[in-house]
């Protein structure tokens, strides 16, 4: 009766990795229980999630070809675009969000355009906007830019509006830190930078007040939902953002956080289910309205018991 925080499957956004081919369900070794899946398999997983009461998925693409311009990111026949179409066709009431970033599509694995060894902010904006538009044209319900280039929310909003997609919301990865917790994801998405790191565009984990400035800018540019990422080591940020702004807050329970639970459980050192539920509950308690988590299906099963 007096419990303050009630977790439900409705809180979850389930991340999925789409790849090319057919009948592909390739395990990701650093993320036990997660797979790179072809469109047909994504549809099955989406149906499964929806039946469990999970309202939304977010799609990441692993294209067949990567190049210096990230062409596959805005190819109308790209893996994400195809998956969006198929999922919306087969599970129309499931909300399909797309991750908008260049790192999975660039041969060098960085989130933006590179010239003379530098990641260029402004030339990247055009590509991101094109990518977001192609996702919207494929039928995406919401786009989620994760690149952390300055000005990308405005660039995406403008291009979507100009093309009649003014009702497609933007969930921005607003306070995204340059974190070591992303490494399993980079294996999953095959997006490890071939040189350097992401510290020129992602945030310093030592900074708290800067998160408020980053979030404020994104809201000003038109973000409808703002995200804090990673989640576990950043609960103070989740709480600050929730207290400061009047928009929904999402928290991304990232790959490293997930894989640590899986690894410790495999060694018999923790009670996996209890730890999982405690983590997800505490993210909601900290202020997250939405939680992106690879645990979504397992946690939904627990909650539905
Ligand atoms: C792409 C992106 C990343 C994640 C989500 N979108 C990786 C990165 O910035 O290197 C990480 C997600 C996770 O670790 O689960 N920019």
XYZ file of C-alpha atoms in Angstrom, residues 48-273:
226
model
C 6.609 -11.340 -28.374
C 7.445 -8.071 -26.616
C 4.080 -6.532 -27.460
C 2.208 -9.546 -26.082
C 4.055 -9.099 -22.804
C 2.803 -5.518 -22.532
C 5.947 -3.699 -23.679
C 4.717 -0.647 -25.591
C 7.808 0.236 -27.627
C 10.974 -0.987 -29.295
C 13.993 0.986 -30.484
C 15.843 -0.242 -33.553
C 19.579 -0.141 -34.240
C 20.827 -1.092 -37.700
C 23.773 -3.217 -38.719
C 24.021 -2.622 -42.462
C 25.580 -4.899 -45.042
C 27.973 -2.162 -46.198
C 29.591 0.692 -44.336
C 31.237 3.662 -46.047
C 32.643 7.144 -45.386
C 29.261 8.789 -45.912
C 27.158 6.314 -43.977
C 24.968 5.866 -47.064
C 23.012 2.941 -45.640
C 21.726 5.152 -42.811
C 19.363 6.941 -45.198
C 18.828 4.242 -47.800
C 15.031 3.786 -48.112
C 15.757 0.067 -48.460
C 18.159 -0.042 -45.502
C 17.798 -2.599 -42.721
C 16.114 -0.253 -40.242
C 13.727 1.167 -42.846
C 12.700 -2.366 -43.855
C 12.285 -3.458 -40.244
C 10.149 -0.415 -39.405
C 7.825 -1.158 -42.334
C 7.482 -4.826 -41.469
C 6.952 -4.325 -37.742
C 4.372 -1.557 -38.284
C 2.654 -3.829 -40.758
C 2.521 -6.875 -38.453
C 2.297 -5.223 -35.000
C 0.695 -1.840 -35.767
C 0.095 -0.866 -32.142
C 3.684 -1.351 -31.053
C 5.522 1.976 -31.003
C 8.569 1.787 -33.231
C 11.369 4.184 -32.361
C 14.542 4.410 -34.425
C 17.998 5.265 -33.192
C 19.399 8.031 -35.366
C 23.185 7.993 -35.502
C 25.913 7.539 -38.088
C 28.333 5.287 -36.162
C 26.792 1.996 -37.264
C 26.932 3.065 -40.922
C 30.342 4.748 -41.137
C 33.398 2.696 -42.054
C 35.348 4.471 -39.292
C 32.700 3.879 -36.593
C 32.415 7.505 -35.467
C 29.064 9.247 -35.018
C 29.852 11.969 -37.543
C 31.647 13.040 -40.699
C 35.445 13.001 -40.471
C 37.946 15.312 -42.093
C 41.667 15.319 -41.317
C 41.125 13.096 -38.315
C 38.480 15.400 -36.772
C 34.796 14.702 -36.243
C 32.897 17.570 -37.839
C 29.731 18.747 -36.119
C 27.850 20.792 -38.702
C 28.320 18.636 -41.822
C 26.995 15.711 -39.767
C 23.671 17.440 -39.054
C 22.525 17.143 -42.646
C 23.144 13.389 -42.685
C 21.353 12.859 -39.382
C 18.328 14.805 -40.579
C 18.250 12.756 -43.791
C 18.465 9.557 -41.759
C 15.629 10.636 -39.453
C 13.464 11.604 -42.435
C 14.006 8.236 -44.091
C 12.967 6.492 -40.861
C 9.833 8.644 -40.670
C 9.012 7.885 -44.299
C 9.352 4.176 -43.515
C 6.717 4.627 -40.796
C 8.693 5.166 -37.577
C 6.569 6.542 -34.731
C 9.441 8.430 -33.117
C 13.101 9.165 -33.844
C 15.889 9.163 -31.272
C 19.149 10.926 -32.137
C 22.056 9.438 -30.156
C 25.019 11.132 -31.818
C 25.424 14.122 -29.438
C 26.276 16.594 -32.219
C 25.232 20.133 -31.273
C 22.124 21.350 -33.089
C 20.895 18.003 -34.324
C 17.487 18.124 -32.684
C 16.706 21.397 -34.494
C 18.073 20.080 -37.794
C 15.949 16.933 -37.541
C 12.838 18.861 -36.409
C 13.145 21.286 -39.356
C 13.518 18.593 -41.998
C 10.719 16.447 -40.539
C 8.374 19.464 -40.402
C 9.251 20.543 -43.937
C 8.249 17.088 -45.151
C 4.928 16.836 -43.345
C 6.179 14.820 -40.372
C 5.468 17.514 -37.809
C 3.698 15.010 -35.574
C 6.663 12.652 -35.224
C 8.187 13.207 -31.779
C 11.891 13.333 -31.028
C 13.406 11.519 -28.069
C 16.883 12.970 -27.761
C 19.830 11.322 -26.096
C 20.272 14.663 -24.365
C 22.780 13.887 -21.606
C 24.927 11.158 -23.054
C 28.249 10.526 -21.395
C 31.480 9.224 -22.950
C 31.157 5.959 -21.084
C 33.053 2.683 -20.880
C 29.692 1.021 -20.229
C 28.962 1.021 -23.985
C 31.588 -1.510 -25.014
C 29.331 -4.581 -25.331
C 26.972 -2.509 -27.512
C 29.808 -1.641 -29.833
C 30.383 -5.332 -30.430
C 26.639 -5.768 -30.988
C 26.379 -2.862 -33.424
C 29.867 -3.294 -34.879
C 30.471 0.388 -34.241
C 33.759 0.602 -32.333
C 35.605 3.716 -33.561
C 38.628 2.726 -35.657
C 40.672 5.508 -34.049
C 40.354 7.827 -31.060
C 37.237 7.906 -28.904
C 33.944 9.757 -28.577
C 35.073 12.291 -25.996
C 34.933 15.224 -28.405
C 31.144 14.866 -28.681
C 29.956 12.863 -25.652
C 30.003 14.264 -22.117
C 32.598 14.011 -19.362
C 31.356 11.569 -16.659
C 32.656 14.014 -14.040
C 30.117 16.696 -15.011
C 26.712 17.117 -13.446
C 25.590 20.691 -14.125
C 26.575 20.432 -17.784
C 23.827 17.814 -18.192
C 21.245 20.481 -17.378
C 22.658 22.748 -20.090
C 22.648 19.925 -22.638
C 19.064 18.975 -21.813
C 17.898 22.602 -21.893
C 19.354 23.058 -25.376
C 17.672 19.937 -26.707
C 14.287 20.954 -25.292
C 14.692 24.418 -26.803
C 15.432 22.790 -30.159
C 12.263 20.707 -29.946
C 13.009 17.482 -28.074
C 9.801 15.910 -26.724
C 11.448 13.320 -24.490
C 14.965 13.668 -23.079
C 17.249 10.814 -22.195
C 20.040 10.289 -19.707
C 22.605 7.665 -20.648
C 24.072 5.503 -19.134
C 21.615 5.038 -16.277
C 23.115 3.330 -13.247
C 26.113 5.557 -12.600
C 24.027 8.594 -13.521
C 21.002 8.428 -11.247
C 21.843 11.866 -9.868
C 21.530 13.199 -13.416
C 18.185 11.416 -13.949
C 16.913 12.947 -10.752
C 18.201 16.457 -11.585
C 16.675 16.351 -15.064
C 13.354 15.131 -13.708
C 13.290 17.915 -11.102
C 14.346 20.666 -13.503
C 12.255 20.035 -16.623
C 8.642 19.319 -17.306
C 9.111 16.756 -20.092
C 9.229 12.962 -19.924
C 12.629 11.583 -18.948
C 14.063 8.377 -20.353
C 16.984 6.444 -18.875
C 19.113 4.065 -20.934
C 20.140 0.995 -18.934
C 23.066 0.384 -21.302
C 24.830 -2.717 -22.531
C 27.626 -2.734 -19.935
C 25.107 -2.470 -17.107
C 23.167 -5.389 -18.582
C 26.209 -7.548 -19.261
C 27.644 -7.090 -15.767
C 24.439 -8.528 -14.319
C 24.564 -11.450 -16.763
C 28.228 -12.158 -16.031
C 27.892 -12.048 -12.246
C 24.781 -14.239 -12.445
C 26.611 -16.781 -14.591
C 29.298 -17.008 -11.918
C 26.599 -17.572 -9.313
C 27.521 -14.420 -7.440
C 24.173 -12.643 -7.543
C 20.485 -13.459 -7.819
C 19.970 -12.304 -11.394
C 16.222 -11.690 -11.319
